[in-house]
Tab-separated table of C-alpha atoms and ligand atoms in Angstrom:
chain	number	residue	atom	x	y	z
A	1	MET	CA	-8.547	27.520	-8.643
A	2	ASP	CA	-5.069	27.563	-7.206
A	3	PHE	CA	-3.577	24.197	-6.396
A	4	GLU	CA	-0.285	25.565	-5.209
A	5	VAL	CA	0.489	23.772	-2.011
A	6	PRO	CA	0.206	26.397	0.684
A	7	GLU	CA	3.472	27.038	2.687
A	8	GLU	CA	1.940	25.828	5.970
A	9	ILE	CA	0.751	22.535	4.388
A	10	GLN	CA	4.279	22.068	2.815
A	11	GLU	CA	5.717	22.492	6.264
A	12	LEU	CA	3.175	20.066	7.757
A	13	CYS	CA	4.061	17.492	5.094
A	14	ARG	CA	7.768	17.910	5.788
A	15	ALA	CA	7.075	17.390	9.548
A	16	ILE	CA	5.035	14.285	8.702
A	17	GLY	CA	7.903	12.947	6.615
A	18	THR	CA	10.288	13.470	9.471
A	19	PHE	CA	7.879	11.695	11.822
A	20	ILE	CA	7.670	8.792	9.463
A	21	ASP	CA	11.388	8.511	9.191
A	22	ARG	CA	11.920	8.770	12.880
A	23	GLU	CA	8.966	6.833	14.358
A	24	VAL	CA	7.515	4.574	11.620
A	25	ARG	CA	10.268	3.438	9.214
A	26	PRO	CA	12.595	1.851	11.843
A	27	VAL	CA	9.555	-0.037	13.344
A	28	GLU	CA	8.457	-1.207	10.008
A	29	GLU	CA	11.947	-2.396	9.054
A	30	LYS	CA	12.217	-4.204	12.425
A	31	HIS	CA	8.930	-6.083	11.912
A	32	HIS	CA	9.234	-6.485	8.112
A	33	ASP	CA	9.143	-10.250	8.091
A	34	GLU	CA	6.296	-10.462	10.497
A	35	LEU	CA	4.299	-7.916	8.540
A	36	GLU	CA	4.949	-9.748	5.309
A	37	SER	CA	4.150	-13.302	6.315
A	38	ARG	CA	2.042	-13.486	9.384
A	39	GLY	CA	-0.366	-10.642	9.127
A	40	VAL	CA	-1.391	-8.767	12.277
A	41	THR	CA	-0.259	-10.590	15.454
A	42	PRO	CA	-1.165	-9.378	18.976
A	43	HIS	CA	2.340	-8.028	19.151
A	44	LEU	CA	1.798	-5.880	16.068
A	45	VAL	CA	-1.549	-4.539	17.378
A	46	GLY	CA	0.579	-3.075	20.197
A	47	VAL	CA	3.041	-1.704	17.774
A	48	ALA	CA	0.169	-0.149	15.739
A	49	ARG	CA	-1.294	1.462	18.868
A	50	ASP	CA	2.117	2.827	19.751
A	51	ILE	CA	2.388	4.536	16.359
A	52	MET	CA	-1.142	5.926	16.720
A	53	GLY	CA	-0.393	7.312	20.212
A	54	LYS	CA	2.786	9.052	18.969
A	55	SER	CA	0.881	10.524	16.058
A	56	VAL	CA	-1.780	11.820	18.414
A	57	ASP	CA	0.920	13.464	20.504
A	58	ALA	CA	2.532	15.001	17.452
A	59	GLY	CA	-0.891	16.373	16.318
A	60	PHE	CA	-1.029	14.277	13.060
A	61	TYR	CA	-3.662	11.694	13.970
A	62	ALA	CA	-6.900	13.622	13.214
A	63	LEU	CA	-5.892	16.292	10.788
A	64	GLY	CA	-9.109	16.046	8.880
A	65	MET	CA	-11.326	16.455	11.913
A	66	PRO	CA	-12.616	19.871	13.063
A	67	GLU	CA	-10.468	21.870	15.553
A	68	ASP	CA	-13.205	22.103	18.222
A	69	VAL	CA	-12.768	18.379	18.985
A	70	GLY	CA	-8.948	18.576	18.782
A	71	GLY	CA	-8.559	17.900	15.076
A	72	GLY	CA	-6.314	19.640	12.596
A	73	GLY	CA	-9.207	21.389	10.824
A	74	LEU	CA	-7.820	20.523	7.314
A	75	GLY	CA	-10.272	20.507	4.339
A	76	GLU	CA	-10.382	17.771	1.683
A	77	LEU	CA	-7.671	19.446	-0.489
A	78	GLY	CA	-5.269	19.803	2.541
A	79	MET	CA	-5.959	16.146	3.401
A	80	CYS	CA	-5.120	15.076	-0.198
A	81	PHE	CA	-1.628	16.692	0.150
A	82	VAL	CA	-1.125	14.970	3.559
A	83	ARG	CA	-2.336	11.563	2.333
A	84	GLU	CA	-0.045	11.679	-0.650
A	85	THR	CA	2.839	12.377	1.576
A	86	VAL	CA	1.952	9.409	3.827
A	87	ALA	CA	1.119	6.925	1.037
A	88	GLY	CA	4.165	7.977	-1.077
A	89	SER	CA	6.564	7.410	1.978
A	90	GLY	CA	6.940	3.742	1.176
A	91	THR	CA	5.866	2.587	4.594
A	92	TRP	CA	2.570	0.831	5.320
A	93	LEU	CA	2.317	1.304	9.087
A	94	SER	CA	2.277	5.062	8.459
A	95	LEU	CA	-1.227	4.733	7.188
A	96	LEU	CA	-2.083	4.158	10.855
A	97	MET	CA	-0.818	7.596	11.843
A	98	MET	CA	-3.611	9.214	9.864
A	99	GLY	CA	-6.558	7.962	12.080
A	100	ASP	CA	-8.436	7.693	8.823
A	101	LEU	CA	-11.474	5.506	8.041
A	102	PRO	CA	-12.368	2.941	9.038
A	103	PHE	CA	-10.547	2.708	12.412
A	104	GLY	CA	-10.313	6.271	13.521
A	105	PRO	CA	-12.536	9.291	14.164
A	106	ASN	CA	-14.921	10.310	11.462
A	107	ARG	CA	-17.197	13.130	10.334
A	108	MET	CA	-20.365	11.097	10.780
A	109	LEU	CA	-19.741	10.768	14.513
A	110	TYR	CA	-18.801	14.347	14.683
A	111	GLU	CA	-21.808	15.746	12.902
A	112	LEU	CA	-24.478	13.268	14.028
A	113	GLY	CA	-23.234	12.004	17.319
A	114	SER	CA	-25.097	12.984	20.414
A	115	ASP	CA	-23.235	14.577	23.364
A	116	LEU	CA	-22.978	11.139	24.936
A	117	GLN	CA	-21.729	9.501	21.751
A	118	ARG	CA	-19.156	12.199	21.306
A	119	GLU	CA	-17.850	11.762	24.866
A	120	ARG	CA	-17.981	7.985	24.900
A	121	TYR	CA	-16.952	7.177	21.329
A	122	LEU	CA	-15.640	10.151	19.327
A	123	MET	CA	-13.266	11.700	21.865
A	124	PRO	CA	-11.524	8.344	22.727
A	125	LEU	CA	-11.062	7.901	18.915
A	126	MET	CA	-9.654	11.440	18.663
A	127	ARG	CA	-7.103	10.556	21.413
A	128	GLY	CA	-6.226	7.276	19.781
A	129	GLU	CA	-7.427	5.461	22.950
A	130	LYS	CA	-10.028	3.464	21.047
A	131	THR	CA	-10.477	2.241	17.481
A	132	THR	CA	-13.521	1.374	15.620
A	133	CYS	CA	-14.733	-0.406	12.418
A	134	ILE	CA	-17.541	0.170	9.954
A	135	ALA	CA	-19.704	-2.956	9.438
A	136	LEU	CA	-21.820	-2.668	6.344
A	137	SER	CA	-21.134	-5.646	4.110
A	138	GLU	CA	-22.802	-9.037	4.520
A	139	PRO	CA	-22.596	-12.273	2.547
A	140	ASP	CA	-25.682	-11.255	0.585
A	141	ALA	CA	-25.292	-7.458	0.719
A	142	GLY	CA	-22.090	-6.001	-0.733
A	143	SER	CA	-22.521	-3.427	-3.506
A	144	ASP	CA	-26.207	-3.451	-2.787
A	145	LEU	CA	-26.575	-2.236	0.753
A	146	SER	CA	-30.384	-2.198	0.533
A	147	ALA	CA	-30.126	-6.027	0.931
A	148	VAL	CA	-28.609	-5.734	4.410
A	149	GLN	CA	-30.348	-8.268	6.643
A	150	THR	CA	-28.745	-7.661	10.025
A	151	LYS	CA	-31.886	-6.774	11.988
A	152	ALA	CA	-32.266	-4.305	14.823
A	153	GLU	CA	-35.513	-5.173	16.610
A	154	LYS	CA	-36.887	-2.498	18.925
A	155	VAL	CA	-37.139	-3.674	22.489
A	156	ASP	CA	-37.521	-1.973	25.851
A	157	GLY	CA	-34.572	0.500	26.190
A	158	GLY	CA	-32.917	-0.277	22.927
A	159	TYR	CA	-32.441	-2.819	20.064
A	160	LEU	CA	-31.787	-6.556	19.747
A	161	LEU	CA	-29.322	-7.133	16.936
A	162	ASN	CA	-29.238	-10.366	14.925
A	163	GLY	CA	-27.257	-11.079	11.768
A	164	LYS	CA	-23.962	-11.482	10.179
A	165	LYS	CA	-21.303	-9.156	8.798
A	166	HIS	CA	-18.164	-10.039	6.882
A	167	TYR	CA	-14.931	-8.489	5.520
A	168	THR	CA	-15.161	-5.977	8.368
A	169	THR	CA	-11.759	-4.267	8.599
A	170	ASN	CA	-10.432	-3.895	12.109
A	171	ALA	CA	-13.308	-5.819	13.685
A	172	PRO	CA	-11.030	-8.234	15.519
A	173	TYR	CA	-9.034	-5.392	17.209
A	174	CYS	CA	-11.504	-2.516	17.650
A	175	ASP	CA	-13.206	-1.291	20.744
A	176	PHE	CA	-16.636	-0.505	19.242
A	177	MET	CA	-18.399	-1.100	15.833
A	178	GLN	CA	-20.485	1.102	13.688
A	179	VAL	CA	-23.064	-1.283	12.380
A	180	PHE	CA	-25.439	-0.728	9.446
A	181	THR	CA	-28.652	-2.499	10.231
A	182	ARG	CA	-32.217	-2.961	9.033
A	183	SER	CA	-34.728	-1.522	11.561
A	184	GLU	CA	-38.455	-0.948	11.745
A	185	HIS	CA	-38.298	2.473	9.978
A	186	GLY	CA	-35.609	1.612	7.398
A	187	HIS	CA	-31.905	1.169	7.705
A	188	SER	CA	-30.119	2.600	10.756
A	189	ILE	CA	-26.659	2.825	12.186
A	190	LEU	CA	-25.888	1.522	15.699
A	191	LEU	CA	-22.762	1.774	17.848
A	192	VAL	CA	-21.941	-1.602	19.389
A	193	ASP	CA	-19.415	-1.961	22.154
A	194	LYS	CA	-16.862	-4.701	22.008
A	195	PRO	CA	-17.151	-6.934	23.895
A	196	SER	CA	-21.002	-7.131	24.151
A	197	GLU	CA	-23.097	-10.162	25.033
A	198	GLY	CA	-24.288	-11.703	21.794
A	199	LEU	CA	-21.486	-10.235	19.712
A	200	GLU	CA	-18.890	-12.599	18.362
A	201	ILE	CA	-15.942	-12.049	16.101
A	202	GLY	CA	-15.773	-14.962	13.671
A	203	ARG	CA	-12.848	-16.227	11.685
A	204	ILE	CA	-10.234	-13.861	10.275
A	205	GLN	CA	-10.646	-13.778	6.508
A	206	LYS	CA	-7.281	-14.164	4.922
A	207	SER	CA	-6.701	-11.802	2.036
A	208	MET	CA	-4.325	-10.909	-0.836
A	209	GLY	CA	-3.005	-8.107	1.394
A	210	GLU	CA	-2.040	-10.749	4.054
A	211	ASP	CA	-2.755	-8.392	6.895
A	212	ASP	CA	-5.400	-10.324	8.838
A	213	LEU	CA	-7.458	-7.157	9.222
A	214	GLN	CA	-10.800	-8.480	8.004
A	215	SER	CA	-13.189	-10.843	9.863
A	216	GLU	CA	-16.711	-12.107	10.137
A	217	VAL	CA	-18.943	-10.662	12.815
A	218	PHE	CA	-21.973	-12.377	14.298
A	219	PHE	CA	-24.809	-10.788	16.283
A	220	ASP	CA	-27.011	-13.178	18.272
A	221	ASP	CA	-29.639	-11.226	20.344
A	222	CYS	CA	-27.012	-8.603	21.020
A	223	PHE	CA	-28.579	-5.840	23.071
A	224	VAL	CA	-27.750	-2.302	22.002
A	225	PRO	CA	-29.007	0.637	24.114
A	226	GLU	CA	-31.246	3.234	22.541
A	227	GLU	CA	-28.618	6.001	23.059
A	228	ASN	CA	-26.261	4.149	20.615
A	229	LEU	CA	-28.469	4.941	17.615
A	230	VAL	CA	-26.478	7.353	15.367
A	231	GLY	CA	-28.700	10.224	14.161
A	232	GLU	CA	-32.221	9.100	13.364
A	233	GLU	CA	-33.692	5.734	12.688
A	234	GLY	CA	-34.190	4.983	8.915
A	235	MET	CA	-31.579	7.531	7.792
A	236	ALA	CA	-28.592	5.247	7.271
A	237	PHE	CA	-28.719	5.561	3.421
A	238	ALA	CA	-28.741	9.319	3.555
A	239	TYR	CA	-25.843	9.295	6.016
A	240	ALA	CA	-23.865	6.790	3.917
A	241	ALA	CA	-24.292	9.017	0.776
A	242	ARG	CA	-23.258	12.054	2.720
A	243	PHE	CA	-20.127	10.536	4.353
A	244	LEU	CA	-18.900	8.098	1.769
A	245	SER	CA	-17.413	10.926	-0.330
A	246	ASN	CA	-14.746	11.402	2.373
A	247	GLU	CA	-13.725	7.778	2.131
A	248	ARG	CA	-13.606	7.858	-1.765
A	249	ILE	CA	-11.450	10.942	-1.907
A	250	ALA	CA	-9.202	9.406	0.760
A	251	ILE	CA	-8.710	6.230	-1.314
A	252	ALA	CA	-8.064	8.246	-4.434
A	253	SER	CA	-5.506	10.461	-2.823
A	254	THR	CA	-3.817	7.389	-1.249
A	255	ALA	CA	-3.651	5.815	-4.728
A	256	ILE	CA	-2.025	8.904	-6.025
A	257	GLY	CA	0.600	8.892	-3.299
A	258	VAL	CA	1.337	5.213	-4.116
A	259	MET	CA	1.510	5.985	-7.854
A	260	ASP	CA	4.036	8.757	-7.227
A	261	ARG	CA	6.250	6.338	-5.317
A	262	LEU	CA	5.827	3.715	-7.958
A	263	VAL	CA	6.971	6.121	-10.698
A	264	ARG	CA	10.004	7.165	-8.619
A	265	LEU	CA	10.924	3.481	-8.168
A	266	MET	CA	10.371	2.781	-11.878
A	267	VAL	CA	12.575	5.675	-12.943
A	268	GLU	CA	15.347	4.725	-10.434
A	269	HIS	CA	15.334	1.102	-11.638
A	270	ALA	CA	15.133	2.042	-15.380
A	271	THR	CA	18.186	4.291	-15.078
A	272	THR	CA	20.342	1.963	-13.038
A	273	ARG	CA	19.523	-1.591	-14.154
A	274	GLU	CA	21.715	-2.483	-17.195
A	275	GLN	CA	20.993	-5.137	-19.832
A	276	PHE	CA	22.627	-5.404	-23.252
A	277	GLY	CA	25.354	-2.994	-21.990
A	278	ARG	CA	23.036	-0.098	-21.301
A	279	PRO	CA	20.340	0.995	-18.868
A	280	ILE	CA	16.974	-0.667	-19.628
A	281	GLY	CA	15.496	2.877	-19.620
A	282	ASP	CA	17.329	3.487	-22.921
A	283	ASN	CA	14.687	1.354	-24.561
A	284	GLN	CA	11.557	3.043	-25.775
A	285	ALA	CA	9.453	0.116	-24.470
A	286	ILE	CA	10.439	0.980	-20.950
A	287	GLN	CA	10.272	4.806	-21.482
A	288	TRP	CA	6.672	4.505	-22.626
A	289	MET	CA	5.581	2.569	-19.537
A	290	ILE	CA	7.043	5.370	-17.478
A	291	SER	CA	5.556	8.119	-19.683
A	292	ASP	CA	2.094	6.503	-19.579
A	293	SER	CA	2.320	6.185	-15.745
A	294	LEU	CA	3.396	9.831	-15.320
A	295	THR	CA	0.548	10.942	-17.524
A	296	GLU	CA	-2.029	8.935	-15.529
A	297	LEU	CA	-0.524	10.178	-12.296
A	298	TYR	CA	-0.917	13.849	-13.541
A	299	ALA	CA	-4.456	13.222	-14.637
A	300	ALA	CA	-5.448	11.503	-11.375
A	301	ARG	CA	-3.821	14.163	-9.246
A	302	SER	CA	-5.499	17.033	-11.246
A	303	MET	CA	-8.939	15.356	-10.907
A	304	CYS	CA	-8.459	14.710	-7.165
A	305	TYR	CA	-7.276	18.233	-6.433
A	306	ASP	CA	-10.161	19.750	-8.375
A	307	THR	CA	-12.767	17.453	-6.669
A	308	ALA	CA	-11.342	18.168	-3.206
A	309	TRP	CA	-11.244	21.831	-3.890
A	310	ARG	CA	-14.873	21.829	-5.056
A	311	ALA	CA	-15.905	19.757	-1.964
A	312	ASP	CA	-14.251	22.412	0.216
A	313	GLN	CA	-16.341	25.106	-1.518
A	314	GLY	CA	-19.423	23.146	-0.515
A	315	GLU	CA	-20.301	21.998	-4.051
A	316	ASN	CA	-22.165	18.722	-4.606
A	317	VAL	CA	-19.281	16.624	-5.955
A	318	MET	CA	-20.885	13.166	-5.994
A	319	GLN	CA	-20.196	12.722	-9.644
A	320	GLN	CA	-16.630	14.100	-9.508
A	321	VAL	CA	-15.817	11.946	-6.419
A	322	SER	CA	-16.965	8.778	-8.298
A	323	MET	CA	-14.975	9.767	-11.419
A	324	THR	CA	-11.855	10.483	-9.341
A	325	LYS	CA	-12.039	7.328	-7.283
A	326	LEU	CA	-12.670	5.243	-10.472
A	327	PHE	CA	-9.841	6.834	-12.451
A	328	ALA	CA	-7.202	6.927	-9.634
A	329	THR	CA	-7.734	3.390	-8.416
A	330	GLU	CA	-7.844	1.906	-11.941
A	331	ALA	CA	-4.705	3.892	-12.765
A	332	VAL	CA	-2.738	2.825	-9.683
A	333	CYS	CA	-3.303	-0.794	-10.663
A	334	ARG	CA	-2.107	-0.173	-14.209
A	335	VAL	CA	0.987	1.652	-12.890
A	336	ALA	CA	1.752	-1.138	-10.347
A	337	ASP	CA	1.457	-3.665	-13.189
A	338	ARG	CA	3.997	-1.748	-15.230
A	339	ALA	CA	6.258	-1.334	-12.297
A	340	VAL	CA	6.385	-5.129	-11.804
A	341	GLN	CA	7.199	-5.397	-15.488
A	342	ILE	CA	9.994	-2.890	-15.346
A	343	PHE	CA	11.497	-4.658	-12.341
A	344	GLY	CA	11.307	-7.931	-14.173
A	345	GLY	CA	11.907	-11.070	-11.982
A	346	MET	CA	12.774	-8.881	-9.044
A	347	GLY	CA	9.352	-7.234	-9.311
A	348	TYR	CA	7.717	-10.644	-8.613
A	349	MET	CA	9.872	-11.306	-5.507
A	350	ARG	CA	8.672	-10.535	-1.975
A	351	GLU	CA	11.899	-8.641	-1.267
A	352	CYS	CA	11.027	-5.980	-3.868
A	353	PRO	CA	8.629	-3.237	-2.706
A	354	VAL	CA	6.654	-3.202	-5.922
A	355	GLU	CA	5.475	-6.728	-5.392
A	356	ARG	CA	3.604	-5.835	-2.194
A	357	ILE	CA	2.283	-2.614	-3.700
A	358	TYR	CA	0.900	-4.629	-6.640
A	359	ARG	CA	-1.055	-6.883	-4.314
A	360	ILE	CA	-2.215	-4.193	-1.953
A	361	VAL	CA	-3.478	-1.601	-4.467
A	362	ARG	CA	-5.838	-4.241	-5.920
A	363	VAL	CA	-8.424	-3.762	-3.215
A	364	MET	CA	-8.803	-0.019	-4.048
A	365	ARG	CA	-10.947	-0.974	-7.118
A	366	ILE	CA	-13.323	-2.999	-4.863
A	367	ALA	CA	-13.617	-1.467	-1.374
A	368	GLY	CA	-15.305	1.957	-0.844
A	369	GLY	CA	-17.616	1.129	-3.800
A	370	SER	CA	-16.236	-0.931	-6.697
A	371	SER	CA	-15.318	0.558	-10.054
A	372	GLU	CA	-18.573	-0.711	-11.479
A	373	ILE	CA	-20.494	1.064	-8.684
A	374	GLN	CA	-18.640	4.295	-9.378
A	375	ARG	CA	-19.555	4.007	-13.034
A	376	MET	CA	-23.182	3.381	-12.034
A	377	VAL	CA	-23.142	6.610	-9.907
A	378	ILE	CA	-21.477	8.581	-12.704
A	379	ALA	CA	-24.206	7.495	-15.191
A	380	ARG	CA	-27.032	8.128	-12.712
A	381	THR	CA	-25.862	11.547	-11.877
A	382	ALA	CA	-25.783	12.177	-15.669
A	383	GLY	CA	-29.427	11.151	-15.714
A	384	VAL	CA	-28.905	7.729	-17.194
A	385	GLY	CA	-30.327	4.659	-15.451
A	386	ASN	CA	-32.034	4.471	-12.070
B	1	LIG	C1	-9.852	-5.689	1.970
B	1	LIG	C2	-11.258	-5.396	2.111
B	1	LIG	C3	-11.656	-4.609	3.138
B	1	LIG	C4	-13.018	-4.386	3.389
B	1	LIG	N1	-13.418	-3.695	4.500
B	1	LIG	C5	-14.735	-3.448	4.714
B	1	LIG	C6	-15.181	-2.917	5.873
B	1	LIG	O1	-14.408	-2.403	6.675
B	1	LIG	N2	-16.510	-2.760	6.082
B	1	LIG	C7	-17.459	-3.280	5.220
B	1	LIG	O2	-18.589	-3.142	5.525
B	1	LIG	N3	-17.020	-3.872	4.056
B	1	LIG	C8	-15.737	-4.057	3.843
B	1	LIG	N4	-15.305	-4.613	2.650
B	1	LIG	C9	-16.294	-5.090	1.722
B	1	LIG	C10	-16.451	-4.269	0.471
B	1	LIG	O3	-17.049	-3.046	0.766
B	1	LIG	C11	-17.175	-5.108	-0.531
B	1	LIG	O4	-16.367	-6.201	-0.917
B	1	LIG	C12	-17.582	-4.283	-1.780
B	1	LIG	O5	-18.546	-3.306	-1.425
B	1	LIG	C13	-18.180	-5.154	-2.878
B	1	LIG	O6	-19.154	-5.996	-2.436
B	1	LIG	P1	-19.038	-7.560	-2.654
B	1	LIG	O7	-17.658	-8.063	-2.320
B	1	LIG	O8	-20.220	-8.251	-1.987
B	1	LIG	O9	-19.182	-7.746	-4.239
B	1	LIG	P2	-20.560	-7.746	-5.063
B	1	LIG	O10	-21.449	-6.665	-4.663
B	1	LIG	O11	-21.054	-9.161	-5.049
B	1	LIG	O12	-19.977	-7.508	-6.494
B	1	LIG	C14	-19.323	-8.507	-7.265
B	1	LIG	C15	-18.948	-7.810	-8.655
B	1	LIG	O13	-20.152	-7.427	-9.302
B	1	LIG	C16	-20.076	-6.029	-9.584
B	1	LIG	N5	-21.391	-5.438	-9.414
B	1	LIG	C17	-22.278	-5.479	-8.335
B	1	LIG	N6	-23.372	-4.769	-8.606
B	1	LIG	C18	-23.204	-4.308	-9.872
B	1	LIG	C19	-24.019	-3.468	-10.682
B	1	LIG	N7	-25.227	-2.986	-10.292
B	1	LIG	N8	-23.550	-3.135	-11.907
B	1	LIG	C20	-22.320	-3.575	-12.374
B	1	LIG	N9	-21.541	-4.406	-11.582
B	1	LIG	C21	-21.982	-4.742	-10.379
B	1	LIG	C22	-19.096	-5.437	-8.540
B	1	LIG	O14	-18.512	-4.267	-8.939
B	1	LIG	C23	-18.099	-6.561	-8.464
B	1	LIG	O15	-17.183	-6.441	-9.562
B	1	LIG	C24	-13.966	-4.846	2.409
B	1	LIG	C25	-13.574	-5.607	1.337
B	1	LIG	C26	-12.218	-5.875	1.128
B	1	LIG	C27	-11.783	-6.728	-0.045
């Protein structure tokens, strides 16, 4: 195993850094107050689409997708390096330039999508003309997706959908939804256009991240044509298991990029902020918080690179993916907590970057399979529990 970042990826990461400085940072600074206090406004949706469009033009939007559909053809390890660069940049809007889950193109549509689905859904996602969302969770089905109740009843020419989803990221702003349903032959995935008769976006669900990205979704006799079934009926669990790994590695590598930035901020503050006539970093108490954070960053990064490399070799990495997601997301929350502590009162203030990071990283331990669910997977893959 050689985790030296290849020269071409280093060059790509530098180009991404330049893109962020030129196209994203000024926009984020301009809309800082709006982003902080009012969540996504219609105006900001336009801003987001603009960044996505520029990223598509620059060739950064779908780096993890195969080249034959216009993607960058990067493997999991290459994507880890790229995501670290983006997440470590200190900008939030830059996450949109990646076309990552849940709003952009994904491997499931690439590998399972019919020709029609590729043309109608995947390719517009690749070009940044459309966005999507992934609607799995329901009020009574979160960690346990087997409890999903949204029902797809077979009718002439398609399905009638009835049920309710919640916490669906990007549902209010997307062009179509990827909906996990219960159907006659088990659970299935359907593509639902927005708008569609019988589909209603419910209230925005205000969150700790204050971004207004999640909402409820209601289906009331919503007709979905047969050709919008992804893959085969009854195979949704197998597909989820196959494609969830990408999301989990993506969350872990994003956590690592954020941790890297936090450590840089902590070191800078510890060496410049003076109390009792000397930098606070001269105190062992502060040094240890930085040392522990660096150690956890190193461990998380090593795990992530190893897991991504193994995935690229075609190994079954289900256990490693869960261990990496678990460790990296728990670690980033500990590091964010230490960062707030090192910044003191400033760390609690909205004007300080670590305050927002502290709030935003919290979701990483919940979404994409909670820490407890990762532990469950790790135990099961070790032959314990069922
Ligand atoms: C910001 C945000 C964005 C989201 N975006 C999306 C999205 O785009 N699409 C989507 O479908 N969903 C989305 N979700 C939902 C997310 O996937 C769920 O919140 C998550 O799967 C947990 O489900 P739950 O909230 O119902 O919690 P529950 O499943 O009720 O779990 C509650 C607690 O119990 C624990 N628990 C549950 N089962 C076990 C067990 N067997 N053993 C031990 N502990 C257990 C959990 O770990 C958790 O700590 C999002 C959530 C958030 C917060």
